[in-house]
Amino acid sequence: MKRRLLTGNGAAAWGARLANVDYVPAFPITPQTEIIETLGSWIDSKEMAGRMVTLESEHSMVTAAGAAAATGVRVFTATSSQGLLYAMEMLYTVAGWRAPFVMVNVSRGLSAPITLEPDHNDILAARDSGFLQIHAATCQEVLDSVLMAYRLSEDARVRLPVIVNLDGFYLSFTREPVEVPKEDKVLSFLPPFDPENIRFRASTPISQAVAVLGGGPYSYFRYETHLAALNALSVFDEISVEFGRFFGRSFDAVEAYRTEDAEFVFVMMGSFATKAKEATDRLREAGWLVGLVRPKLFRPFPKEHFLKLLKGKKGIAVIDQNISMGKGGVLYTELASVLYGSLDDGPVMASFIGGLGGRDISSEEFFEIAKVIRRAAEEGKAPPPRLLYTEEELREMRKLQVIANAERNQAGKRVGKKDE
Amino acid sequence: MYRIRFHGRGGQGMKTASRILGTAFFLEGFEVQDAPRYGAERRGAPIFAYVRASKEAINERGIIKEPGLVIVADDTLVAMPAAGVLQGVTEDTVILIVSVIEAELWKDRLNFPGRVLTVIPPGEGQSHERAFTGGAIAGAAARLTGAVSKASLEEAIREELIPLGTKVVEENLEDALSVYEFMAEHEGCVAPGTAIAVEGFTPPNWVELPFEDARLSSPAIHAEATSEQIKTGLWRTVRPVIDYELCNRCSWLCSTFCPESAISVNEDGFPEIDYEHCKGCMICMTQCPPHAISGVLEREAKGGEDNET
């Protein structure tokens, strides 16, 4: 099948177009804007059906998306970073409505300080909202994820909104060859949304509302949402088999790269994981038994997949492109909770934080991480968490602090100690 | 894998160049990755774009650290550290500078052991808008790798630029093909590079980040007028020049309309432009009632300065 060069944003737009979405509430933000611009131009030129409305904020945009989905139409929207956070109240609300739709988030580090480049603290802030999460690592996966996301979201056993995440710049503005599937094939894989009991017709006015509830019924609805999210694990596996049959590409919940005979494994999410893949190949050439495990599905958390893939490994290096203040890497924490007590003679785990605000992770750093985890396995002792940060970077930081006149040019000196 | 980096200013077509080259490689059957990289800056600020091309799947991602080819579309960027033109170059890197200054002179100035080439801007002597095209840059890169045929280059230009109209396509084709011919003697001088190997790798200089008091470690700026330290004048491609013979000292139009507050009025009532911060938006030129302000290509203005000193 013919491939074409598309940015991650372009691939996201193609996903929405092929899904035949009915409604696109939109609000611009870097680095996402190209998605809604692309959809806007297609809708304008009638290459694509559907209606687009520009709202006055992301909060309203997600409200509109949830409300439209609650009338039984297929909805797509997209945001990034601060926009996602601005909409956070409604993320929880529309997930509580059990409104099925797909939102793309283009990851970008959060303020303050402000950046345009990616890390995952924005998307992980939505971790507990009830939205399911698929994390893409390539432009092809962005398109595929959107199609998968609609199947997952609209499935009656799930019926929850889904976020597809892609990294700003590294995917959003990067073109790669992408196979855009034929419309009829997509239509067979993803038929028009059958909303079943979700309906709203102007000719038959009914009220749709949620009530203020006490703890008993409240707990029921909250836990049902959790159970639906857990259901999405087996539903995802089922859809991914179908996806492979339709499009000839696999779309597993967790990617396992050269893990079969691996003793040491990198665990990462998102586009930076392809760097780990590159490093894995180089390390393999040098005789290292390493591999990569990358969750595409992050909510629900694919526990069993991890257990199967990590059984018998000597060491695991989790590289988090996020940081939970006062705790550390989120993926590390979640994986540790899965492995604890589940594997006999479990692997040594090491936590690395890297790629915050788009900070690059070099091949040499992956090589060094492999050395660290091998040593840790030999000694049977996990090393302390490590921020990927070099002396050169700290020196550059000192220069900035001098410019900012931080504490009257005290940059470089350790402060916080009592004056002698 | 070919690893190619284009340096230019916002508005000079670097993203376009990377797309044209990316598409051309793709048409030749390569796996491709192309991307621009910029921050919050606008037109005139240093930006870069890059292309990776390989016969195998590409897992590398992000900024190219060890380029096989660096093309600099604006020679005023070479000396600018913030532009990072020379970042990661090795003696195997080929550097091509769009410049009227000879290659040997650049080689001396840069004290660079590898190959330095130059090409004269295709639109030299023509109007400003015609001075640069992404097509020219892509054409040079295509020929230097020797991996892209003329036909693929042409097809790529058409594919990428048709939405911008026939005139743009024609200009880019003309530039691209002339540069493609001009580079014939250097065909294939850029070889595919290899990946960083594990054997003998240089370990990262990781540092334990120390705790530092919030007085130091909060991202606040405690100094006044720090924006003066950002020399936004470096973004300028066209320079407003005041002809004081024509200036009628109305003294407020140009200075008020200047969005950068880069025009002040001196004691005699004449406006003076702060070229360290003027971005060259040329609003002053359009506002000046007696047309006392004209635009001079920065490259030419700079050349004049060099001759004077």
mmCIF file with all atom_site columns, C-alpha atoms in Angstrom, chain A residues 221-410:
data_model
loop_
_atom_site.group_PDB
_atom_site.id
_atom_site.type_symbol
_atom_site.label_atom_id
_atom_site.label_alt_id
_atom_site.label_comp_id
_atom_site.label_asym_id
_atom_site.label_entity_id
_atom_site.label_seq_id
_atom_site.pdbx_PDB_ins_code
_atom_site.Cartn_x
_atom_site.Cartn_y
_atom_site.Cartn_z
_atom_site.occupancy
_atom_site.B_iso_or_equiv
_atom_site.pdbx_formal_charge
_atom_site.auth_seq_id
_atom_site.auth_comp_id
_atom_site.auth_asym_id
_atom_site.auth_atom_id
_atom_site.pdbx_PDB_model_num
ATOM 1   C CA . PHE A 1 221 ? -20.871 5.088   39.471 1.00 0.00 ? 221 PHE A CA 1
ATOM 2   C CA . ARG A 1 222 ? -17.199 5.754   40.154 1.00 0.00 ? 222 ARG A CA 1
ATOM 3   C CA . TYR A 1 223 ? -16.369 2.102   40.556 1.00 0.00 ? 223 TYR A CA 1
ATOM 4   C CA . GLU A 1 224 ? -18.358 1.170   37.458 1.00 0.00 ? 224 GLU A CA 1
ATOM 5   C CA . THR A 1 225 ? -16.184 3.633   35.527 1.00 0.00 ? 225 THR A CA 1
ATOM 6   C CA . HIS A 1 226 ? -13.096 1.901   36.913 1.00 0.00 ? 226 HIS A CA 1
ATOM 7   C CA . LEU A 1 227 ? -14.459 -1.509  35.931 1.00 0.00 ? 227 LEU A CA 1
ATOM 8   C CA . ALA A 1 228 ? -15.208 -0.229  32.440 1.00 0.00 ? 228 ALA A CA 1
ATOM 9   C CA . ALA A 1 229 ? -11.628 1.014   32.159 1.00 0.00 ? 229 ALA A CA 1
ATOM 10  C CA . LEU A 1 230 ? -10.352 -2.401  33.271 1.00 0.00 ? 230 LEU A CA 1
ATOM 11  C CA . ASN A 1 231 ? -12.641 -4.047  30.712 1.00 0.00 ? 231 ASN A CA 1
ATOM 12  C CA . ALA A 1 232 ? -10.870 -2.029  28.077 1.00 0.00 ? 232 ALA A CA 1
ATOM 13  C CA . LEU A 1 233 ? -7.803  -4.277  28.518 1.00 0.00 ? 233 LEU A CA 1
ATOM 14  C CA . SER A 1 234 ? -9.384  -7.351  26.983 1.00 0.00 ? 234 SER A CA 1
ATOM 15  C CA . VAL A 1 235 ? -11.433 -5.270  24.546 1.00 0.00 ? 235 VAL A CA 1
ATOM 16  C CA . PHE A 1 236 ? -8.211  -3.607  23.357 1.00 0.00 ? 236 PHE A CA 1
ATOM 17  C CA . ASP A 1 237 ? -6.539  -6.975  22.790 1.00 0.00 ? 237 ASP A CA 1
ATOM 18  C CA . GLU A 1 238 ? -9.565  -8.123  20.837 1.00 0.00 ? 238 GLU A CA 1
ATOM 19  C CA . ILE A 1 239 ? -9.636  -5.005  18.645 1.00 0.00 ? 239 ILE A CA 1
ATOM 20  C CA . SER A 1 240 ? -5.891  -5.149  18.098 1.00 0.00 ? 240 SER A CA 1
ATOM 21  C CA . VAL A 1 241 ? -6.214  -8.633  16.579 1.00 0.00 ? 241 VAL A CA 1
ATOM 22  C CA . GLU A 1 242 ? -8.864  -7.266  14.239 1.00 0.00 ? 242 GLU A CA 1
ATOM 23  C CA . PHE A 1 243 ? -6.688  -4.271  13.456 1.00 0.00 ? 243 PHE A CA 1
ATOM 24  C CA . GLY A 1 244 ? -3.869  -6.572  12.415 1.00 0.00 ? 244 GLY A CA 1
ATOM 25  C CA . ARG A 1 245 ? -6.209  -8.553  10.195 1.00 0.00 ? 245 ARG A CA 1
ATOM 26  C CA . PHE A 1 246 ? -7.513  -5.424  8.467  1.00 0.00 ? 246 PHE A CA 1
ATOM 27  C CA . PHE A 1 247 ? -4.347  -3.426  8.070  1.00 0.00 ? 247 PHE A CA 1
ATOM 28  C CA . GLY A 1 248 ? -1.510  -5.953  8.276  1.00 0.00 ? 248 GLY A CA 1
ATOM 29  C CA . ARG A 1 249 ? 0.170   -4.098  11.131 1.00 0.00 ? 249 ARG A CA 1
ATOM 30  C CA . SER A 1 250 ? 0.038   -5.232  14.701 1.00 0.00 ? 250 SER A CA 1
ATOM 31  C CA . PHE A 1 251 ? -1.143  -2.852  17.354 1.00 0.00 ? 251 PHE A CA 1
ATOM 32  C CA . ASP A 1 252 ? -0.407  -4.530  20.660 1.00 0.00 ? 252 ASP A CA 1
ATOM 33  C CA . ALA A 1 253 ? -1.148  -2.872  23.976 1.00 0.00 ? 253 ALA A CA 1
ATOM 34  C CA . VAL A 1 254 ? 2.544   -3.199  24.815 1.00 0.00 ? 254 VAL A CA 1
ATOM 35  C CA . GLU A 1 255 ? 5.365   -3.240  22.294 1.00 0.00 ? 255 GLU A CA 1
ATOM 36  C CA . ALA A 1 256 ? 8.097   -5.776  23.039 1.00 0.00 ? 256 ALA A CA 1
ATOM 37  C CA . TYR A 1 257 ? 11.296  -5.220  21.081 1.00 0.00 ? 257 TYR A CA 1
ATOM 38  C CA . ARG A 1 258 ? 14.027  -7.875  21.227 1.00 0.00 ? 258 ARG A CA 1
ATOM 39  C CA . THR A 1 259 ? 12.875  -8.867  24.691 1.00 0.00 ? 259 THR A CA 1
ATOM 40  C CA . GLU A 1 260 ? 12.650  -12.624 24.290 1.00 0.00 ? 260 GLU A CA 1
ATOM 41  C CA . ASP A 1 261 ? 16.208  -13.471 25.330 1.00 0.00 ? 261 ASP A CA 1
ATOM 42  C CA . ALA A 1 262 ? 16.902  -10.084 26.922 1.00 0.00 ? 262 ALA A CA 1
ATOM 43  C CA . GLU A 1 263 ? 18.367  -9.940  30.421 1.00 0.00 ? 263 GLU A CA 1
ATOM 44  C CA . PHE A 1 264 ? 17.965  -6.186  30.723 1.00 0.00 ? 264 PHE A CA 1
ATOM 45  C CA . VAL A 1 265 ? 15.056  -4.122  29.516 1.00 0.00 ? 265 VAL A CA 1
ATOM 46  C CA . PHE A 1 266 ? 14.404  -0.439  28.926 1.00 0.00 ? 266 PHE A CA 1
ATOM 47  C CA . VAL A 1 267 ? 10.833  0.610   29.726 1.00 0.00 ? 267 VAL A CA 1
ATOM 48  C CA . MET A 1 268 ? 9.635   3.849   28.147 1.00 0.00 ? 268 MET A CA 1
ATOM 49  C CA . MET A 1 269 ? 6.576   5.556   26.678 1.00 0.00 ? 269 MET A CA 1
ATOM 50  C CA . GLY A 1 270 ? 6.154   7.776   23.643 1.00 0.00 ? 270 GLY A CA 1
ATOM 51  C CA . SER A 1 271 ? 8.395   8.783   20.771 1.00 0.00 ? 271 SER A CA 1
ATOM 52  C CA . PHE A 1 272 ? 11.618  8.880   22.802 1.00 0.00 ? 272 PHE A CA 1
ATOM 53  C CA . ALA A 1 273 ? 11.243  5.109   23.076 1.00 0.00 ? 273 ALA A CA 1
ATOM 54  C CA . THR A 1 274 ? 12.360  4.828   19.452 1.00 0.00 ? 274 THR A CA 1
ATOM 55  C CA . LYS A 1 275 ? 15.699  6.231   20.640 1.00 0.00 ? 275 LYS A CA 1
ATOM 56  C CA . ALA A 1 276 ? 15.825  3.361   23.127 1.00 0.00 ? 276 ALA A CA 1
ATOM 57  C CA . LYS A 1 277 ? 15.099  1.027   20.218 1.00 0.00 ? 277 LYS A CA 1
ATOM 58  C CA . GLU A 1 278 ? 18.073  2.457   18.330 1.00 0.00 ? 278 GLU A CA 1
ATOM 59  C CA . ALA A 1 279 ? 20.270  2.046   21.425 1.00 0.00 ? 279 ALA A CA 1
ATOM 60  C CA . THR A 1 280 ? 18.976  -1.512  21.840 1.00 0.00 ? 280 THR A CA 1
ATOM 61  C CA . ASP A 1 281 ? 20.157  -2.383  18.322 1.00 0.00 ? 281 ASP A CA 1
ATOM 62  C CA . ARG A 1 282 ? 23.599  -0.890  18.980 1.00 0.00 ? 282 ARG A CA 1
ATOM 63  C CA . LEU A 1 283 ? 23.901  -2.663  22.333 1.00 0.00 ? 283 LEU A CA 1
ATOM 64  C CA . ARG A 1 284 ? 22.859  -5.939  20.723 1.00 0.00 ? 284 ARG A CA 1
ATOM 65  C CA . GLU A 1 285 ? 25.617  -5.487  18.129 1.00 0.00 ? 285 GLU A CA 1
ATOM 66  C CA . ALA A 1 286 ? 28.042  -5.184  21.018 1.00 0.00 ? 286 ALA A CA 1
ATOM 67  C CA . GLY A 1 287 ? 26.752  -8.414  22.542 1.00 0.00 ? 287 GLY A CA 1
ATOM 68  C CA . TRP A 1 288 ? 24.431  -7.025  25.191 1.00 0.00 ? 288 TRP A CA 1
ATOM 69  C CA . LEU A 1 289 ? 21.202  -8.907  25.831 1.00 0.00 ? 289 LEU A CA 1
ATOM 70  C CA . VAL A 1 290 ? 18.899  -5.917  26.063 1.00 0.00 ? 290 VAL A CA 1
ATOM 71  C CA . GLY A 1 291 ? 15.406  -5.140  24.879 1.00 0.00 ? 291 GLY A CA 1
ATOM 72  C CA . LEU A 1 292 ? 12.686  -2.524  25.051 1.00 0.00 ? 292 LEU A CA 1
ATOM 73  C CA . VAL A 1 293 ? 9.197   -2.707  26.512 1.00 0.00 ? 293 VAL A CA 1
ATOM 74  C CA . ARG A 1 294 ? 6.896   0.157   25.613 1.00 0.00 ? 294 ARG A CA 1
ATOM 75  C CA . PRO A 1 295 ? 3.301   0.475   26.771 1.00 0.00 ? 295 PRO A CA 1
ATOM 76  C CA . LYS A 1 296 ? 1.088   1.985   24.098 1.00 0.00 ? 296 LYS A CA 1
ATOM 77  C CA . LEU A 1 297 ? -1.883  1.557   26.363 1.00 0.00 ? 297 LEU A CA 1
ATOM 78  C CA . PHE A 1 298 ? -1.314  3.373   29.637 1.00 0.00 ? 298 PHE A CA 1
ATOM 79  C CA . ARG A 1 299 ? -4.905  3.545   30.905 1.00 0.00 ? 299 ARG A CA 1
ATOM 80  C CA . PRO A 1 300 ? -5.979  0.926   31.590 1.00 0.00 ? 300 PRO A CA 1
ATOM 81  C CA . PHE A 1 301 ? -2.562  -0.184  32.778 1.00 0.00 ? 301 PHE A CA 1
ATOM 82  C CA . PRO A 1 302 ? -1.615  -3.396  30.945 1.00 0.00 ? 302 PRO A CA 1
ATOM 83  C CA . LYS A 1 303 ? -0.501  -5.288  34.017 1.00 0.00 ? 303 LYS A CA 1
ATOM 84  C CA . GLU A 1 304 ? -0.589  -8.817  32.633 1.00 0.00 ? 304 GLU A CA 1
ATOM 85  C CA . HIS A 1 305 ? 1.325   -7.834  29.512 1.00 0.00 ? 305 HIS A CA 1
ATOM 86  C CA . PHE A 1 306 ? 4.094   -6.405  31.674 1.00 0.00 ? 306 PHE A CA 1
ATOM 87  C CA . LEU A 1 307 ? 4.223   -9.438  33.924 1.00 0.00 ? 307 LEU A CA 1
ATOM 88  C CA . LYS A 1 308 ? 4.536   -11.751 30.950 1.00 0.00 ? 308 LYS A CA 1
ATOM 89  C CA . LEU A 1 309 ? 7.214   -9.676  29.256 1.00 0.00 ? 309 LEU A CA 1
ATOM 90  C CA . LEU A 1 310 ? 9.315   -8.945  32.332 1.00 0.00 ? 310 LEU A CA 1
ATOM 91  C CA . LYS A 1 311 ? 9.280   -12.423 33.856 1.00 0.00 ? 311 LYS A CA 1
ATOM 92  C CA . GLY A 1 312 ? 12.796  -13.762 34.278 1.00 0.00 ? 312 GLY A CA 1
ATOM 93  C CA . LYS A 1 313 ? 14.561  -10.500 33.461 1.00 0.00 ? 313 LYS A CA 1
ATOM 94  C CA . LYS A 1 314 ? 17.554  -9.517  35.562 1.00 0.00 ? 314 LYS A CA 1
ATOM 95  C CA . GLY A 1 315 ? 17.151  -5.766  35.432 1.00 0.00 ? 315 GLY A CA 1
ATOM 96  C CA . ILE A 1 316 ? 14.691  -3.113  34.303 1.00 0.00 ? 316 ILE A CA 1
ATOM 97  C CA . ALA A 1 317 ? 15.511  0.519   33.625 1.00 0.00 ? 317 ALA A CA 1
ATOM 98  C CA . VAL A 1 318 ? 12.394  2.654   33.601 1.00 0.00 ? 318 VAL A CA 1
ATOM 99  C CA . ILE A 1 319 ? 12.971  5.979   31.877 1.00 0.00 ? 319 ILE A CA 1
ATOM 100 C CA . ASP A 1 320 ? 10.226  8.426   32.758 1.00 0.00 ? 320 ASP A CA 1
ATOM 101 C CA . GLN A 1 321 ? 9.693   11.552  30.686 1.00 0.00 ? 321 GLN A CA 1
ATOM 102 C CA . ASN A 1 322 ? 7.722   13.010  33.566 1.00 0.00 ? 322 ASN A CA 1
ATOM 103 C CA . ILE A 1 323 ? 8.140   13.703  37.229 1.00 0.00 ? 323 ILE A CA 1
ATOM 104 C CA . SER A 1 324 ? 5.704   13.529  40.093 1.00 0.00 ? 324 SER A CA 1
ATOM 105 C CA . MET A 1 325 ? 6.980   16.129  42.530 1.00 0.00 ? 325 MET A CA 1
ATOM 106 C CA . GLY A 1 326 ? 7.888   14.509  45.783 1.00 0.00 ? 326 GLY A CA 1
ATOM 107 C CA . LYS A 1 327 ? 7.703   10.976  44.383 1.00 0.00 ? 327 LYS A CA 1
ATOM 108 C CA . GLY A 1 328 ? 9.550   10.572  41.096 1.00 0.00 ? 328 GLY A CA 1
ATOM 109 C CA . GLY A 1 329 ? 8.815   8.807   37.818 1.00 0.00 ? 329 GLY A CA 1
ATOM 110 C CA . VAL A 1 330 ? 5.166   7.874   37.307 1.00 0.00 ? 330 VAL A CA 1
ATOM 111 C CA . LEU A 1 331 ? 5.733   4.860   35.066 1.00 0.00 ? 331 LEU A CA 1
ATOM 112 C CA . TYR A 1 332 ? 8.389   3.540   37.463 1.00 0.00 ? 332 TYR A CA 1
ATOM 113 C CA . THR A 1 333 ? 5.972   3.852   40.351 1.00 0.00 ? 333 THR A CA 1
ATOM 114 C CA . GLU A 1 334 ? 3.144   2.145   38.490 1.00 0.00 ? 334 GLU A CA 1
ATOM 115 C CA . LEU A 1 335 ? 5.334   -0.658  37.225 1.00 0.00 ? 335 LEU A CA 1
ATOM 116 C CA . ALA A 1 336 ? 6.780   -1.246  40.678 1.00 0.00 ? 336 ALA A CA 1
ATOM 117 C CA . SER A 1 337 ? 3.259   -1.633  42.066 1.00 0.00 ? 337 SER A CA 1
ATOM 118 C CA . VAL A 1 338 ? 2.517   -4.223  39.386 1.00 0.00 ? 338 VAL A CA 1
ATOM 119 C CA . LEU A 1 339 ? 5.697   -6.231  39.896 1.00 0.00 ? 339 LEU A CA 1
ATOM 120 C CA . TYR A 1 340 ? 5.717   -6.176  43.679 1.00 0.00 ? 340 TYR A CA 1
ATOM 121 C CA . GLY A 1 341 ? 4.815   -9.611  44.922 1.00 0.00 ? 341 GLY A CA 1
ATOM 122 C CA . SER A 1 342 ? 3.895   -10.796 41.429 1.00 0.00 ? 342 SER A CA 1
ATOM 123 C CA . LEU A 1 343 ? 7.184   -12.222 40.214 1.00 0.00 ? 343 LEU A CA 1
ATOM 124 C CA . ASP A 1 344 ? 9.347   -14.616 42.195 1.00 0.00 ? 344 ASP A CA 1
ATOM 125 C CA . ASP A 1 345 ? 12.918  -13.461 42.214 1.00 0.00 ? 345 ASP A CA 1
ATOM 126 C CA . GLY A 1 346 ? 11.825  -10.253 40.482 1.00 0.00 ? 346 GLY A CA 1
ATOM 127 C CA . PRO A 1 347 ? 14.197  -8.084  38.488 1.00 0.00 ? 347 PRO A CA 1
ATOM 128 C CA . VAL A 1 348 ? 16.127  -5.146  39.918 1.00 0.00 ? 348 VAL A CA 1
ATOM 129 C CA . MET A 1 349 ? 14.411  -1.889  38.935 1.00 0.00 ? 349 MET A CA 1
ATOM 130 C CA . ALA A 1 350 ? 16.126  1.423   38.365 1.00 0.00 ? 350 ALA A CA 1
ATOM 131 C CA . SER A 1 351 ? 14.404  4.759   37.864 1.00 0.00 ? 351 SER A CA 1
ATOM 132 C CA . PHE A 1 352 ? 15.623  7.397   35.425 1.00 0.00 ? 352 PHE A CA 1
ATOM 133 C CA . ILE A 1 353 ? 14.024  10.753  34.697 1.00 0.00 ? 353 ILE A CA 1
ATOM 134 C CA . GLY A 1 354 ? 14.900  12.127  31.278 1.00 0.00 ? 354 GLY A CA 1
ATOM 135 C CA . GLY A 1 355 ? 13.598  14.167  28.397 1.00 0.00 ? 355 GLY A CA 1
ATOM 136 C CA . LEU A 1 356 ? 11.814  16.770  30.513 1.00 0.00 ? 356 LEU A CA 1
ATOM 137 C CA . GLY A 1 357 ? 10.815  19.733  28.360 1.00 0.00 ? 357 GLY A CA 1
ATOM 138 C CA . GLY A 1 358 ? 12.130  17.926  25.289 1.00 0.00 ? 358 GLY A CA 1
ATOM 139 C CA . ARG A 1 359 ? 15.654  17.574  26.674 1.00 0.00 ? 359 ARG A CA 1
ATOM 140 C CA . ASP A 1 360 ? 17.327  15.068  24.384 1.00 0.00 ? 360 ASP A CA 1
ATOM 141 C CA . ILE A 1 361 ? 18.431  11.617  25.521 1.00 0.00 ? 361 ILE A CA 1
ATOM 142 C CA . SER A 1 362 ? 21.603  10.569  23.734 1.00 0.00 ? 362 SER A CA 1
ATOM 143 C CA . SER A 1 363 ? 22.593  7.084   22.614 1.00 0.00 ? 363 SER A CA 1
ATOM 144 C CA . GLU A 1 364 ? 25.506  7.273   25.034 1.00 0.00 ? 364 GLU A CA 1
ATOM 145 C CA . GLU A 1 365 ? 23.069  7.821   27.878 1.00 0.00 ? 365 GLU A CA 1
ATOM 146 C CA . PHE A 1 366 ? 21.133  4.707   26.937 1.00 0.00 ? 366 PHE A CA 1
ATOM 147 C CA . PHE A 1 367 ? 24.418  2.771   26.839 1.00 0.00 ? 367 PHE A CA 1
ATOM 148 C CA . GLU A 1 368 ? 25.285  4.088   30.275 1.00 0.00 ? 368 GLU A CA 1
ATOM 149 C CA . ILE A 1 369 ? 21.822  3.229   31.596 1.00 0.00 ? 369 ILE A CA 1
ATOM 150 C CA . ALA A 1 370 ? 22.399  -0.336  30.387 1.00 0.00 ? 370 ALA A CA 1
ATOM 151 C CA . LYS A 1 371 ? 25.681  -0.426  32.319 1.00 0.00 ? 371 LYS A CA 1
ATOM 152 C CA . VAL A 1 372 ? 24.023  0.933   35.447 1.00 0.00 ? 372 VAL A CA 1
ATOM 153 C CA . ILE A 1 373 ? 21.239  -1.639  35.391 1.00 0.00 ? 373 ILE A CA 1
ATOM 154 C CA . ARG A 1 374 ? 23.664  -4.503  34.706 1.00 0.00 ? 374 ARG A CA 1
ATOM 155 C CA . ARG A 1 375 ? 25.794  -3.478  37.675 1.00 0.00 ? 375 ARG A CA 1
ATOM 156 C CA . ALA A 1 376 ? 22.681  -3.152  39.821 1.00 0.00 ? 376 ALA A CA 1
ATOM 157 C CA . ALA A 1 377 ? 21.602  -6.668  38.855 1.00 0.00 ? 377 ALA A CA 1
ATOM 158 C CA . GLU A 1 378 ? 25.051  -8.052  39.687 1.00 0.00 ? 378 GLU A CA 1
ATOM 159 C CA . GLU A 1 379 ? 24.994  -6.371  43.074 1.00 0.00 ? 379 GLU A CA 1
ATOM 160 C CA . GLY A 1 380 ? 21.331  -7.180  43.622 1.00 0.00 ? 380 GLY A CA 1
ATOM 161 C CA . LYS A 1 381 ? 20.699  -3.613  44.683 1.00 0.00 ? 381 LYS A CA 1
ATOM 162 C CA . ALA A 1 382 ? 18.701  -0.903  42.939 1.00 0.00 ? 382 ALA A CA 1
ATOM 163 C CA . PRO A 1 383 ? 20.554  2.374   42.363 1.00 0.00 ? 383 PRO A CA 1
ATOM 164 C CA . PRO A 1 384 ? 19.025  5.669   43.501 1.00 0.00 ? 384 PRO A CA 1
ATOM 165 C CA . PRO A 1 385 ? 16.834  7.470   40.961 1.00 0.00 ? 385 PRO A CA 1
ATOM 166 C CA . ARG A 1 386 ? 18.821  9.395   38.398 1.00 0.00 ? 386 ARG A CA 1
ATOM 167 C CA . LEU A 1 387 ? 17.985  12.578  36.506 1.00 0.00 ? 387 LEU A CA 1
ATOM 168 C CA . LEU A 1 388 ? 19.591  12.527  33.078 1.00 0.00 ? 388 LEU A CA 1
ATOM 169 C CA . TYR A 1 389 ? 21.482  15.786  33.401 1.00 0.00 ? 389 TYR A CA 1
ATOM 170 C CA . THR A 1 390 ? 25.106  16.569  32.648 1.00 0.00 ? 390 THR A CA 1
ATOM 171 C CA . GLU A 1 391 ? 27.758  18.845  34.069 1.00 0.00 ? 391 GLU A CA 1
ATOM 172 C CA . GLU A 1 392 ? 27.698  20.831  30.826 1.00 0.00 ? 392 GLU A CA 1
ATOM 173 C CA . GLU A 1 393 ? 23.984  21.466  31.260 1.00 0.00 ? 393 GLU A CA 1
ATOM 174 C CA . LEU A 1 394 ? 24.502  22.634  34.822 1.00 0.00 ? 394 LEU A CA 1
ATOM 175 C CA . ARG A 1 395 ? 27.227  25.003  33.656 1.00 0.00 ? 395 ARG A CA 1
ATOM 176 C CA . GLU A 1 396 ? 24.833  26.474  31.076 1.00 0.00 ? 396 GLU A CA 1
ATOM 177 C CA . MET A 1 397 ? 22.236  26.803  33.818 1.00 0.00 ? 397 MET A CA 1
ATOM 178 C CA . ARG A 1 398 ? 24.710  28.790  35.913 1.00 0.00 ? 398 ARG A CA 1
ATOM 179 C CA . LYS A 1 399 ? 25.151  31.237  33.062 1.00 0.00 ? 399 LYS A CA 1
ATOM 180 C CA . LEU A 1 400 ? 21.395  31.762  32.868 1.00 0.00 ? 400 LEU A CA 1
ATOM 181 C CA . GLN A 1 401 ? 21.257  32.319  36.600 1.00 0.00 ? 401 GLN A CA 1
ATOM 182 C CA . VAL A 1 402 ? 23.898  34.976  36.308 1.00 0.00 ? 402 VAL A CA 1
ATOM 183 C CA . ILE A 1 403 ? 21.868  36.720  33.611 1.00 0.00 ? 403 ILE A CA 1
ATOM 184 C CA . ALA A 1 404 ? 18.772  36.518  35.803 1.00 0.00 ? 404 ALA A CA 1
ATOM 185 C CA . ASN A 1 405 ? 20.850  37.949  38.613 1.00 0.00 ? 405 ASN A CA 1
ATOM 186 C CA . ALA A 1 406 ? 19.473  35.170  40.769 1.00 0.00 ? 406 ALA A CA 1
ATOM 187 C CA . GLU A 1 407 ? 20.104  36.108  44.353 1.00 0.00 ? 407 GLU A CA 1
ATOM 188 C CA . ARG A 1 408 ? 22.584  38.787  43.467 1.00 0.00 ? 408 ARG A CA 1
ATOM 189 C CA . ASN A 1 409 ? 24.897  36.598  41.454 1.00 0.00 ? 409 ASN A CA 1
ATOM 190 C CA . GLN A 1 410 ? 25.025  33.771  43.908 1.00 0.00 ? 410 GLN A CA 1
#
